[in-house]
Coordinates of C-alpha atoms in Angstrom, one line a residue:
M15 CA 84.1 72.8 58.1
R16 CA 83.1 70.0 60.5
V17 CA 86.3 70.5 62.5
K18 CA 85.8 74.2 62.8
Y19 CA 82.2 73.6 63.9
W20 CA 83.3 71.2 66.6
I21 CA 85.9 73.7 67.9
Y22 CA 83.3 76.4 67.9
K23 CA 81.0 74.2 69.9
Q24 CA 83.7 73.5 72.4
K25 CA 84.3 77.2 72.9
I26 CA 80.6 77.9 73.4
S27 CA 80.4 75.1 76.0
L28 CA 83.5 76.4 77.9
S29 CA 82.2 80.0 77.8
L30 CA 78.8 78.9 79.4
R31 CA 80.5 77.1 82.2
L32 CA 82.9 79.9 82.9
R33 CA 80.0 82.3 83.1
K34 CA 78.3 80.2 85.7
M35 CA 81.5 80.0 87.7
M36 CA 82.0 83.8 87.5
K37 CA 78.4 84.2 88.7
C38 CA 79.2 82.0 91.6
I39 CA 82.2 84.1 92.5
C40 CA 80.3 87.3 92.3
S41 CA 77.5 86.0 94.6
G42 CA 79.9 84.2 97.0
E43 CA 77.8 81.0 96.8
Q44 CA 79.0 77.5 96.2
L45 CA 78.6 76.0 92.8
R46 CA 77.5 72.4 92.8
I47 CA 79.1 70.0 90.4
E48 CA 75.8 69.2 88.8
D49 CA 75.5 72.8 87.6
I50 CA 78.6 72.6 85.5
I51 CA 78.8 68.8 84.9
P52 CA 75.5 67.3 83.8
S53 CA 76.9 63.7 84.0
S54 CA 79.9 61.9 85.4
E55 CA 81.6 62.2 82.0
S56 CA 83.5 65.3 81.1
L57 CA 81.8 67.6 78.6
A58 CA 84.9 67.8 76.5
T59 CA 85.2 64.0 76.4
R60 CA 81.5 63.5 75.6
D61 CA 81.4 66.0 72.8
Y62 CA 84.6 64.5 71.3
S63 CA 83.2 61.0 71.4
A64 CA 79.9 62.1 69.8
S65 CA 81.6 64.0 67.0
G66 CA 83.7 61.1 65.8
Y67 CA 86.4 63.5 64.6
S68 CA 90.1 62.8 64.4
S69 CA 92.5 63.0 67.4
R70 CA 94.1 66.1 65.9
A71 CA 90.9 68.1 66.4
G72 CA 90.8 66.8 70.0
D73 CA 94.4 68.1 70.5
D74 CA 93.4 71.5 69.2
A75 CA 90.6 71.9 71.8
K76 CA 92.5 70.1 74.6
A77 CA 94.2 73.3 75.8
D78 CA 90.7 75.0 76.2
T79 CA 89.2 72.2 78.2
S80 CA 92.1 70.8 80.3
N81 CA 91.6 73.2 83.2
I82 CA 87.9 72.4 83.4
E83 CA 88.5 68.7 83.3
E84 CA 91.1 69.1 86.1
A85 CA 88.5 71.0 88.1
E86 CA 86.0 68.2 87.5
S87 CA 88.3 65.6 88.9
S88 CA 88.7 67.7 92.0
L89 CA 85.0 68.4 92.4
R90 CA 83.9 64.7 92.2
E91 CA 85.6 64.2 95.5
S92 CA 83.5 66.8 97.4
G93 CA 80.6 67.5 95.0
I94 CA 81.0 71.3 95.2
L95 CA 83.3 74.0 93.9
N96 CA 83.9 76.5 96.7
Y97 CA 84.6 80.2 96.3
E98 CA 88.4 80.0 96.7
E99 CA 88.9 77.0 94.3
A100 CA 86.8 78.7 91.7
R101 CA 88.9 81.8 91.9
A102 CA 92.1 79.7 91.8
L103 CA 90.9 78.0 88.6
L104 CA 89.8 81.1 86.9
G105 CA 92.9 83.0 87.9
R106 CA 95.0 80.3 86.3
L107 CA 93.0 80.6 83.1
E108 CA 93.6 84.3 83.0
Y109 CA 97.3 83.9 83.7
Q110 CA 97.7 81.3 80.9
K111 CA 96.0 83.8 78.5
G112 CA 98.6 86.4 79.4
N113 CA 96.2 88.7 81.3
I114 CA 98.5 89.3 84.3
E115 CA 96.5 92.1 85.9
A116 CA 93.2 90.3 85.4
A117 CA 94.7 87.1 86.9
L118 CA 96.0 89.1 89.9
H119 CA 92.6 90.6 90.5
V120 CA 91.1 87.2 90.6
F121 CA 93.8 85.8 92.9
E122 CA 93.5 88.7 95.3
G123 CA 89.9 87.7 95.9
I124 CA 91.0 84.4 97.6
D125 CA 90.8 84.6 101.3
I126 CA 94.2 83.2 102.2
A127 CA 93.7 83.6 105.9
A128 CA 90.6 81.4 105.7
V129 CA 92.0 78.6 103.6
V130 CA 95.5 78.3 105.2
P131 CA 94.2 76.5 108.4
K132 CA 92.3 74.0 106.2
I133 CA 95.4 73.5 104.1
K134 CA 97.5 72.9 107.2
L135 CA 95.1 70.4 108.6
S136 CA 94.8 68.6 105.3
I137 CA 98.5 68.3 104.8
A138 CA 99.1 67.1 108.4
R139 CA 96.4 64.5 108.2
R140 CA 97.7 63.4 104.8
C141 CA 100.9 62.4 106.5
E142 CA 99.5 60.9 109.6
I143 CA 99.9 57.2 110.4
P144 CA 96.4 55.6 110.3
R145 CA 95.2 54.8 113.8
R146 CA 92.6 52.2 114.8
N147 CA 89.0 53.3 115.5
S148 CA 89.8 56.8 114.3
L149 CA 89.2 56.7 110.6
S150 CA 86.5 59.3 110.7
D151 CA 88.8 61.7 112.5
A152 CA 91.5 61.4 109.9
I153 CA 89.4 62.7 107.0
P154 CA 91.0 65.9 105.8
P155 CA 88.8 69.0 105.2
M156 CA 90.3 69.4 101.7
S157 CA 91.6 67.0 99.1
M158 CA 95.2 67.1 98.1
H159 CA 94.2 68.1 94.6
A160 CA 92.4 71.2 96.1
V161 CA 95.5 72.0 98.2
S162 CA 97.7 71.8 95.0
L163 CA 95.2 74.1 93.2
L164 CA 95.3 76.7 95.9
F165 CA 99.1 76.5 96.3
E166 CA 99.5 77.0 92.6
A167 CA 97.2 80.0 92.7
I168 CA 99.3 81.6 95.5
L169 CA 102.5 80.9 93.4
L170 CA 100.9 82.4 90.3
K171 CA 99.9 85.4 92.3
A172 CA 103.5 85.9 93.4
I173 CA 104.7 85.5 89.7
S174 CA 102.1 88.1 88.6
L175 CA 103.2 90.5 91.3
Q176 CA 106.8 90.0 90.2
A177 CA 105.8 90.8 86.6
L178 CA 104.2 94.0 87.8
G179 CA 107.3 95.0 89.8
R180 CA 105.8 94.5 93.2
F181 CA 108.6 92.3 94.5
T182 CA 108.1 92.6 98.2
E183 CA 104.5 91.6 97.9
A184 CA 105.4 88.8 95.6
A185 CA 108.0 87.5 98.1
Q186 CA 105.4 87.7 101.0
S187 CA 102.9 85.8 98.9
C188 CA 105.4 83.1 98.1
T189 CA 106.4 82.8 101.7
V190 CA 102.9 81.8 102.6
I191 CA 103.3 78.5 100.8
L192 CA 106.5 77.5 102.7
D193 CA 105.2 78.8 106.0
T194 CA 102.0 76.7 105.6
V195 CA 103.9 73.5 104.8
E196 CA 106.5 74.0 107.6
S197 CA 103.8 74.7 110.1
A198 CA 101.8 71.5 109.1
L199 CA 104.9 69.3 109.0
P200 CA 107.6 70.6 111.4
D201 CA 109.8 67.5 110.8
G202 CA 109.8 67.8 107.0
L203 CA 107.9 66.2 104.1
H204 CA 107.3 62.5 104.3
E205 CA 108.1 60.0 101.7
N206 CA 104.5 59.6 100.7
F207 CA 104.5 63.1 99.4
S208 CA 106.3 61.9 96.3
A209 CA 102.9 60.7 95.0
D210 CA 101.6 64.3 94.9
C211 CA 103.8 65.4 91.9
K212 CA 101.9 68.6 91.3
L213 CA 102.2 69.7 94.9
L214 CA 106.0 69.0 95.0
E215 CA 106.4 70.8 91.7
T216 CA 104.8 73.9 93.1
L217 CA 106.9 73.7 96.3
N218 CA 110.1 73.4 94.3
K219 CA 109.2 76.4 92.2
A220 CA 108.3 78.4 95.3
M221 CA 111.7 77.6 96.9
E222 CA 113.6 78.6 93.8
L223 CA 111.6 81.8 93.3
L224 CA 111.5 83.2 96.8
P225 CA 115.3 84.1 97.1
E226 CA 115.2 85.7 93.7
L227 CA 112.2 87.8 94.8
W228 CA 114.0 89.0 97.9
K229 CA 117.0 89.9 95.9
L230 CA 114.8 92.0 93.5
A231 CA 113.2 93.6 96.5
C232 CA 116.7 94.7 97.7
A233 CA 116.5 92.5 100.9
P234 CA 119.7 90.5 100.8
Q235 CA 119.3 89.2 104.4
E236 CA 115.9 87.8 103.6
A237 CA 117.3 86.2 100.5
I238 CA 120.0 84.5 102.6
L239 CA 117.4 83.2 105.0
S240 CA 115.3 81.9 102.1
Y241 CA 118.3 80.0 100.7
R242 CA 119.1 78.4 104.0
R243 CA 115.5 77.6 104.6
A244 CA 115.4 75.7 101.3
L245 CA 118.5 73.7 102.1
L246 CA 118.0 73.0 105.8
Y247 CA 114.4 71.9 105.8
R248 CA 113.5 68.5 104.5
W249 CA 111.6 69.4 101.3
N250 CA 112.4 66.1 99.5
L251 CA 114.1 68.0 96.7
D252 CA 115.5 66.2 93.8
V253 CA 119.2 66.3 93.2
E254 CA 119.1 68.8 90.3
T255 CA 116.9 71.3 92.1
R256 CA 118.9 71.1 95.3
S257 CA 122.2 71.5 93.4
K258 CA 120.8 74.5 91.5
I259 CA 119.8 76.2 94.7
E260 CA 123.2 75.5 96.3
K261 CA 125.0 77.0 93.4
Q262 CA 122.9 80.1 93.3
Y263 CA 123.3 80.6 97.0
A264 CA 127.1 80.2 96.8
I265 CA 127.3 82.8 94.0
F266 CA 125.2 85.2 96.0
L267 CA 127.4 84.7 99.1
L268 CA 130.6 85.4 97.0
Y269 CA 129.6 88.4 95.0
S270 CA 126.6 90.1 96.6
G271 CA 128.7 92.1 99.1
T272 CA 126.4 91.2 101.9
D273 CA 127.7 89.9 105.2
A274 CA 125.7 86.8 106.2
A275 CA 125.5 85.9 109.9
P276 CA 126.5 82.3 110.8
P277 CA 123.6 79.9 110.3
N278 CA 121.7 78.9 113.4
L279 CA 121.3 75.2 113.2
R280 CA 118.7 73.6 115.5
A281 CA 120.2 70.2 115.4
Q282 CA 124.0 69.8 114.9
A283 CA 126.5 67.2 115.9
E284 CA 129.0 68.3 118.6
G285 CA 132.2 69.4 117.0
S286 CA 130.7 69.8 113.5
F287 CA 131.9 72.6 111.2
I288 CA 129.8 75.7 111.2
P289 CA 130.8 78.3 108.6
R290 CA 131.8 81.7 110.2
N291 CA 131.4 83.9 107.1
N292 CA 130.2 84.1 103.5
I293 CA 133.4 82.7 102.1
E294 CA 133.4 79.6 104.3
E295 CA 129.8 78.9 103.6
A296 CA 130.2 79.4 99.9
I297 CA 133.3 77.0 99.9
L298 CA 131.3 74.4 101.8
L299 CA 128.5 74.6 99.2
L300 CA 130.8 74.4 96.3
L301 CA 132.7 71.4 97.8
V302 CA 129.4 69.6 98.2
L303 CA 128.6 70.3 94.6
L304 CA 132.0 69.1 93.5
R305 CA 131.7 65.9 95.5
R306 CA 128.3 65.3 94.1
Y307 CA 129.7 65.4 90.6
I308 CA 132.5 63.0 91.5
V309 CA 130.0 60.4 92.6
N310 CA 128.1 60.9 89.3
K311 CA 124.9 62.5 90.8
I312 CA 125.0 65.6 88.7
V313 CA 126.4 66.7 85.3
W314 CA 129.6 68.7 85.3
D315 CA 129.4 72.4 85.5
P316 CA 132.7 74.2 84.8
S317 CA 131.6 77.3 86.7
I318 CA 131.6 75.3 89.9
L319 CA 135.4 75.0 89.7
D320 CA 135.8 78.7 88.7
H321 CA 133.8 79.9 91.8
L322 CA 135.6 77.4 94.0
C323 CA 139.0 78.7 92.8
F324 CA 137.9 82.3 93.5
A325 CA 136.6 81.4 97.0
L326 CA 139.6 79.4 98.1
S327 CA 142.0 82.1 96.8
I328 CA 140.2 84.8 98.7
A329 CA 140.4 82.6 101.8
G330 CA 144.1 82.0 101.2
E331 CA 143.6 78.2 101.1
F332 CA 145.8 77.6 98.1
R333 CA 147.0 74.1 99.2
A334 CA 143.4 73.0 99.7
L335 CA 142.6 74.3 96.2
A336 CA 145.5 72.3 94.7
H337 CA 144.2 69.2 96.5
Q338 CA 140.8 69.7 95.0
V339 CA 142.2 70.2 91.5
E340 CA 144.4 67.1 91.8
E341 CA 141.4 65.0 92.8
L342 CA 139.4 65.9 89.6
L343 CA 138.7 63.1 87.3
P344 CA 140.7 63.0 84.0
G345 CA 139.1 65.0 81.2
I346 CA 137.3 67.5 83.4
V347 CA 139.8 70.3 82.8
V348 CA 142.4 70.4 80.1
R349 CA 146.0 69.6 81.0
R350 CA 147.2 73.2 80.5
Q351 CA 144.6 74.7 82.8
K352 CA 145.2 72.0 85.5
Y353 CA 149.0 72.4 85.5
T354 CA 148.8 76.2 85.5
T355 CA 146.3 76.3 88.4
L356 CA 148.5 73.9 90.4
A357 CA 151.6 75.9 89.7
L358 CA 149.9 79.1 90.9
C359 CA 148.7 77.3 94.0
Y360 CA 152.1 76.0 95.0
Y361 CA 153.8 79.3 94.2
A362 CA 151.3 81.1 96.5
E363 CA 152.2 78.5 99.2
G364 CA 155.9 79.2 98.8
D365 CA 156.8 75.8 97.1
D366 CA 158.7 77.4 94.2
M367 CA 160.4 74.2 93.1
V368 CA 157.2 72.3 92.8
S369 CA 155.6 75.1 90.9
L370 CA 158.6 75.4 88.6
N371 CA 158.6 71.6 87.9
L372 CA 154.9 71.7 87.0
L373 CA 155.6 74.6 84.5
R374 CA 158.6 72.8 83.1
N375 CA 156.6 69.6 82.5
L376 CA 153.8 71.7 80.9
M377 CA 156.2 73.6 78.5
N378 CA 158.0 70.4 77.4
N379 CA 154.7 69.4 75.7
R380 CA 154.7 70.5 72.1
D381 CA 151.0 71.4 72.4
N382 CA 151.8 74.3 74.8
E383 CA 154.4 76.1 72.7
N384 CA 152.6 79.5 73.0
G385 CA 152.2 79.5 76.8
I386 CA 153.3 83.1 77.3
F387 CA 151.7 83.3 80.8
E388 CA 153.4 80.1 81.9
L389 CA 156.8 81.4 80.6
L390 CA 156.3 84.7 82.5
L391 CA 155.4 82.9 85.7
A392 CA 158.4 80.6 85.4
A393 CA 160.7 83.5 84.8
K394 CA 159.3 85.2 87.9
I395 CA 159.9 82.1 90.0

């Protein structure tokens, strides 16, 4: 009974604070931190300490108060909760409850055009090198926590629009995040951005989501530009995220049926290779993934080799395919698959004797007694 009463008390406290925040949103006024936080200590933490209940009860109520506590940490930096941040927080609460339309209604009340300049300035100053006698000028208009909160709201708005089937609007909303960061940091993200884990997480999700939204919106050229944007700009992506984007882009180039124009690289070394079509660009991406595995940076994905075999076969580069298969580490592919692939490659290149010798060595192994395909290929040669 005591636990139930404590949880009930937490819900009442949360409800009262949310009502004040909603009143602030409706009136367009700023809500001071003292109005929702009577002391420097979180209400959830204070009630928990006073109750003396077990940590299990605290875990049950943690989900209800975590968002408010996060807002409190942001508010203590400025002392106020402005209109946009309040909507971002309440929209996230509605989204987490599964109320997609209600969350979208709250997110649409955020004046993106008004907050984007402040976000740009805050990000730019966050990465500036401190200068002497100019400390006051380097104070950003928004904290990075507030920037992360607003970026997350824009991303959740895009996801909500996607759930409602409004793919073009969702893609446009997601583009705002990337446009803002690129405009603030034309040379790419700095290393000190690694400390803002929440912001980087939001950026990574936006980069993965944007091409998918353009594909759902039946805009393949925009999807291609989004993939290239994610790979060419310095986003400080981790290896797994970058590899995932590269693989999805290669698959899209190979099987979408869309002709992609050659990439327009702003900075490129003289004489460097520039892919001329979809196949060459996909091959380049898949070779990068294969090389990344060889140096033990990613786990092995068998589909990489499958797509590479298809791409090189379409391009007529059978000898190059044979070279890549021969370089694979032992145990990546089974012996039968390796020998059969090599035999097909050399047969396509006109090296019949090499192909026949590979098939003969394969069939001499007792484990390959039922190799009907290999026998037919050898008979044809």
